[in-house]
Amino acid sequence: MSRKYLLTVAFVLTLFHQMAVGQGRSKFGGRYTDPFGVLSVQAGVGVAYYMGDLSDGVNMKHLGLGPSISVGALYRLTEHVSARGELRFYQVSGDQQYSKNFQNNLSFKTFNPDINLGLQADLFAYNRQAPINPYLFGGVGATYLSPKAKLGGTWYSLPELTTEGVKYKRMPLVFTAGIGVSIKTTQRLSLGLELCNNFVNSDYLDDVSTVYPNPDQLPSDIARALSDRAPEIGEPQRQPGWNRGSAKSKDSYLFLQVRGTYLIGNRAQNQERKKTRCPKF
């Protein structure tokens, strides 16, 4: 693609933008607002679902759901596209006693923060003021891994115990993709529903990935007990090199949230609202 072509496209887009601003009305019949820089704040609450080595399918009786909460913001770039950033917290868990690999008897629970930056693409343009607006989004971020397991009534942090004989990164990248719908309830407040899948660039969200290590190489008796939990249910001790997990696919976690979005607007909108609230005589 030539530089001349790119410059021509940029010129045409700029021309259309200036024409729309100059007209003062949108093509949808309402007053035109330049979408660039329009800021909204968001919050969400819902459930989180874990997919990894300790789950081998959906068990409706034992989903292992945990809470998820998020706070963030949208910064509009165009009529359809916004930059999006969020700080999120989630809890997920897994237990092999409810899976086909129950004989390994491994389990975990984790409560993690993550941060995510990305883009959101709305189906309908900002100036259309659609009452219902579906959207897609994607992004990249990072999460902090803190899996724990319970032994003898006490919860132990697993990463420090190196239950597979390796030290793994505790802050891997997370790639996010999802779909949602926003429903306008007032001029500035929208409520909606969102489904989001988070793909972790690690297989240690649950502290399980590859094979059983040589127990003599683990740092403590607690580490050995939490590395191989089969003897707790009368199963024979696992031999070094036996499959403990599967590194072929990495872990992920799913969010289903109810979300609220509050429109703050841009500088021009805020000045106009002040004039409306405080008319001059």
Coordinates of C-alpha atoms in Angstrom, one line a residue:
M1 CA 0.0 0.0 0.0
S2 CA 1.6 3.3 -1.2
R3 CA 2.2 6.3 1.0
K4 CA 0.2 8.4 -1.5
Y5 CA -2.9 6.1 -1.1
L6 CA -2.6 6.3 2.7
L7 CA -2.4 10.1 2.6
T8 CA -5.5 10.3 0.3
V9 CA -7.5 8.1 2.7
A10 CA -6.5 10.2 5.7
F11 CA -7.5 13.4 3.8
V12 CA -10.9 12.0 2.9
L13 CA -11.6 10.8 6.5
T14 CA -10.6 14.1 7.9
L15 CA -12.8 16.0 5.4
F16 CA -15.9 13.9 6.3
H17 CA -15.2 14.4 10.0
Q18 CA -15.0 18.2 9.6
M19 CA -18.2 18.2 7.5
A20 CA -20.1 16.4 10.2
V21 CA -18.8 18.7 12.9
G22 CA -19.7 21.8 10.8
Q23 CA -23.2 20.6 10.1
G24 CA -23.9 20.4 13.8
R25 CA -26.4 17.5 13.4
S26 CA -25.8 13.7 13.0
K27 CA -27.1 11.7 10.0
F28 CA -29.5 10.1 12.4
G29 CA -31.5 13.3 13.0
G30 CA -30.2 14.4 16.3
R31 CA -27.6 16.9 17.4
Y32 CA -24.1 15.8 16.4
T33 CA -21.5 15.2 19.1
D34 CA -17.9 14.6 18.2
P35 CA -17.4 11.1 19.6
F36 CA -13.6 11.4 20.1
G37 CA -12.7 11.8 23.7
V38 CA -16.1 10.9 25.2
L39 CA -15.4 9.2 28.5
S40 CA -17.5 6.7 30.3
V41 CA -16.9 4.8 33.6
Q42 CA -17.9 1.1 34.0
A43 CA -18.4 -1.5 36.7
G44 CA -19.4 -5.1 36.5
V45 CA -20.3 -8.0 38.8
G46 CA -20.9 -11.6 38.1
V47 CA -19.4 -15.1 38.1
A48 CA -16.1 -16.6 37.0
Y49 CA -15.6 -20.1 35.6
Y50 CA -12.4 -22.0 35.3
M51 CA -11.2 -24.2 32.4
G52 CA -8.0 -26.1 32.8
D53 CA -6.3 -29.3 33.8
L54 CA -8.5 -30.1 36.7
S55 CA -11.7 -29.9 34.7
D56 CA -12.4 -32.3 31.9
G57 CA -15.9 -31.1 31.0
V58 CA -18.9 -29.2 32.3
N59 CA -20.3 -30.7 35.5
M60 CA -23.6 -28.9 36.2
K61 CA -23.6 -30.1 39.8
H62 CA -20.1 -28.9 40.5
L63 CA -19.3 -25.9 38.3
G64 CA -16.9 -24.4 40.8
L65 CA -18.1 -20.9 40.1
G66 CA -16.6 -17.9 41.9
P67 CA -17.3 -14.2 42.0
S68 CA -15.9 -11.7 39.5
I69 CA -15.9 -7.9 39.8
S70 CA -14.5 -5.2 37.5
V71 CA -14.0 -1.4 37.3
G72 CA -12.9 0.5 34.3
A73 CA -13.4 3.1 31.7
L74 CA -14.2 3.6 28.0
Y75 CA -12.6 6.4 25.9
R76 CA -14.3 6.8 22.6
L77 CA -12.2 7.0 19.5
T78 CA -14.7 6.9 16.7
E79 CA -18.5 6.5 16.2
H80 CA -18.1 2.7 16.7
V81 CA -14.8 2.1 18.5
S82 CA -13.6 2.8 22.0
A83 CA -10.4 2.2 23.9
R84 CA -11.2 0.1 27.0
G85 CA -9.3 -0.5 30.3
E86 CA -10.3 -2.5 33.4
L87 CA -9.0 -3.7 36.7
R88 CA -10.7 -7.0 37.6
F89 CA -10.7 -9.5 40.5
Y90 CA -11.9 -13.1 40.2
Q91 CA -12.0 -16.3 42.1
V92 CA -12.0 -19.7 40.5
S93 CA -11.5 -23.3 41.7
G94 CA -11.3 -26.9 40.5
D95 CA -11.5 -30.3 42.2
Q96 CA -10.7 -33.6 40.4
Q97 CA -13.0 -35.6 42.7
Y98 CA -15.8 -34.5 40.3
S99 CA -13.9 -35.4 37.1
K100 CA -12.9 -38.6 35.3
N101 CA -9.4 -38.2 36.7
F102 CA -10.7 -38.4 40.3
Q103 CA -7.9 -40.9 41.2
N104 CA -5.3 -38.1 41.1
N105 CA -7.3 -36.1 43.7
L106 CA -5.8 -32.7 42.9
S107 CA -7.6 -29.5 43.7
F108 CA -7.0 -25.7 44.0
K109 CA -8.6 -22.4 44.6
T110 CA -7.3 -18.9 43.6
F111 CA -8.3 -15.3 44.0
N112 CA -6.5 -13.2 41.5
P113 CA -6.3 -9.6 40.2
D114 CA -5.9 -8.8 36.6
I115 CA -5.6 -5.7 34.4
N116 CA -6.7 -5.5 30.8
L117 CA -6.5 -2.9 28.0
G118 CA -8.2 -3.3 24.6
L119 CA -10.8 -2.1 22.1
Q120 CA -14.5 -2.3 22.0
A121 CA -16.5 -2.1 18.7
D122 CA -20.2 -1.2 19.0
L123 CA -22.7 -2.3 16.4
F124 CA -24.5 1.1 16.3
A125 CA -22.8 4.5 16.0
Y126 CA -22.5 6.7 19.0
N127 CA -24.6 9.5 17.6
R128 CA -27.4 7.1 16.7
Q129 CA -28.2 6.9 20.4
A130 CA -29.5 3.3 20.0
P131 CA -31.4 2.1 23.0
I132 CA -29.9 -1.4 22.6
N133 CA -26.3 -1.7 21.3
P134 CA -24.5 -5.1 20.9
Y135 CA -20.7 -5.0 20.9
L136 CA -17.5 -7.1 20.5
F137 CA -14.3 -6.5 22.4
G138 CA -10.8 -7.8 22.7
G139 CA -7.6 -6.9 24.6
V140 CA -4.5 -7.9 26.4
G141 CA -3.4 -7.7 30.0
A142 CA -1.8 -9.6 32.8
T143 CA -3.0 -11.5 35.9
Y144 CA -1.2 -12.5 39.1
L145 CA -1.4 -16.3 39.9
S146 CA -1.9 -17.3 43.5
P147 CA -3.3 -20.9 43.6
K148 CA -3.8 -22.5 46.9
A149 CA -4.7 -26.0 48.1
K150 CA -6.2 -27.2 51.4
L151 CA -4.4 -29.9 53.5
G152 CA -5.4 -30.9 57.0
G153 CA -7.6 -27.9 57.4
T154 CA -4.9 -25.4 56.3
W155 CA -4.6 -23.5 53.0
Y156 CA -1.1 -23.5 51.5
S157 CA 0.1 -21.2 48.7
L158 CA 1.3 -23.6 45.9
P159 CA 3.8 -21.6 43.7
E160 CA 6.4 -21.5 46.4
L161 CA 6.2 -25.2 46.9
T162 CA 7.0 -26.0 43.3
T163 CA 4.7 -29.0 43.3
E164 CA 6.0 -30.1 39.8
G165 CA 9.6 -29.2 40.5
V166 CA 9.6 -26.0 38.5
K167 CA 9.2 -22.3 39.2
Y168 CA 6.7 -20.7 36.9
K169 CA 6.0 -17.0 36.1
R170 CA 3.3 -15.7 38.4
M171 CA 2.3 -12.8 36.2
P172 CA 1.5 -14.2 32.7
L173 CA -0.1 -12.3 29.8
V174 CA -3.9 -12.7 29.4
F175 CA -5.7 -12.3 26.0
T176 CA -9.3 -11.3 26.3
A177 CA -12.2 -11.6 23.8
G178 CA -15.9 -11.3 24.4
I179 CA -19.4 -10.1 23.4
G180 CA -21.9 -8.0 25.2
V181 CA -25.0 -5.9 24.9
S182 CA -25.7 -2.4 26.4
I183 CA -29.2 -1.2 27.1
K184 CA -29.7 2.6 27.6
T185 CA -31.8 3.2 30.8
T186 CA -31.3 7.0 31.1
Q187 CA -29.5 9.6 29.0
R188 CA -26.3 8.8 30.8
L189 CA -26.7 5.4 32.4
S190 CA -26.7 2.0 30.5
L191 CA -27.0 -1.5 31.9
G192 CA -26.0 -4.7 30.1
L193 CA -24.8 -8.2 30.0
E194 CA -21.3 -9.4 29.0
L195 CA -19.6 -12.7 28.3
C196 CA -15.8 -12.6 28.3
N197 CA -13.2 -15.4 27.8
N198 CA -9.7 -14.8 29.2
F199 CA -6.9 -16.9 27.7
V200 CA -3.9 -17.2 30.1
N201 CA -0.5 -17.5 28.5
S202 CA 0.4 -20.1 31.2
D203 CA -0.8 -23.5 32.2
Y204 CA -0.3 -22.9 35.9
L205 CA -3.5 -21.0 36.8
D206 CA -4.3 -24.2 38.8
D207 CA -0.7 -25.2 39.6
V208 CA -1.0 -28.3 37.4
S209 CA 0.6 -28.7 34.0
T210 CA 3.0 -31.5 33.1
V211 CA 4.2 -34.6 35.1
Y212 CA 4.8 -35.8 38.6
P213 CA 8.3 -34.8 39.8
N214 CA 10.8 -36.9 41.8
P215 CA 9.5 -36.3 45.3
D216 CA 13.1 -36.2 46.7
Q217 CA 13.7 -33.0 44.7
L218 CA 10.8 -31.1 46.3
P219 CA 11.6 -28.7 49.2
S220 CA 9.4 -30.1 52.0
D221 CA 7.0 -32.7 53.2
I222 CA 4.1 -30.3 52.6
A223 CA 5.3 -29.9 49.0
R224 CA 5.4 -33.7 48.5
A225 CA 2.0 -34.1 50.1
L226 CA 0.4 -31.5 47.8
S227 CA 2.2 -32.7 44.7
D228 CA 0.8 -36.2 44.9
R229 CA -2.6 -36.5 46.7
A230 CA -3.6 -39.9 45.4
P231 CA -2.6 -41.7 48.6
E232 CA -5.1 -39.6 50.5
I233 CA -7.9 -41.6 48.9
G234 CA -6.2 -45.0 48.9
E235 CA -4.6 -44.8 45.5
P236 CA -1.0 -45.8 44.9
Q237 CA 1.7 -43.2 44.9
R238 CA 2.3 -41.6 41.5
Q239 CA 5.7 -42.4 39.9
P240 CA 7.9 -39.6 38.6
G241 CA 7.1 -38.8 35.0
W242 CA 3.5 -39.9 35.1
N243 CA 1.0 -37.3 33.7
R244 CA -0.2 -34.9 36.3
G245 CA -1.7 -32.5 33.8
S246 CA -1.5 -31.7 30.1
A247 CA 0.7 -28.8 28.8
K248 CA -0.9 -29.1 25.3
S249 CA -3.5 -26.4 26.1
K250 CA -3.2 -23.5 28.5
D251 CA -5.7 -22.5 31.1
S252 CA -8.5 -19.9 30.8
Y253 CA -11.3 -18.4 32.8
L254 CA -14.7 -17.1 31.8
F255 CA -16.7 -14.1 33.1
L256 CA -20.4 -13.6 32.9
Q257 CA -21.2 -10.2 34.3
V258 CA -24.0 -7.7 34.7
R259 CA -22.5 -4.3 33.9
G260 CA -23.3 -0.6 34.3
T261 CA -21.8 2.2 32.2
Y262 CA -22.1 5.9 33.2
L263 CA -21.5 8.5 30.5
I264 CA -19.3 11.4 31.7
G265 CA -18.9 12.9 28.2
N266 CA -16.2 15.2 26.8
R267 CA -15.3 18.8 27.7
A268 CA -17.8 20.3 25.3
Q269 CA -20.7 18.2 26.6
N270 CA -19.8 19.1 30.2
Q271 CA -19.7 22.8 29.4
E272 CA -23.1 22.6 27.7
R273 CA -24.6 20.8 30.7
K274 CA -23.3 23.5 33.0
K275 CA -25.0 26.2 30.8
T276 CA -28.3 24.2 30.9
R277 CA -28.2 23.9 34.7
C278 CA -27.2 27.5 35.2
P279 CA -28.9 29.7 32.6
K280 CA -27.7 33.3 32.3
F281 CA -30.4 36.1 32.4

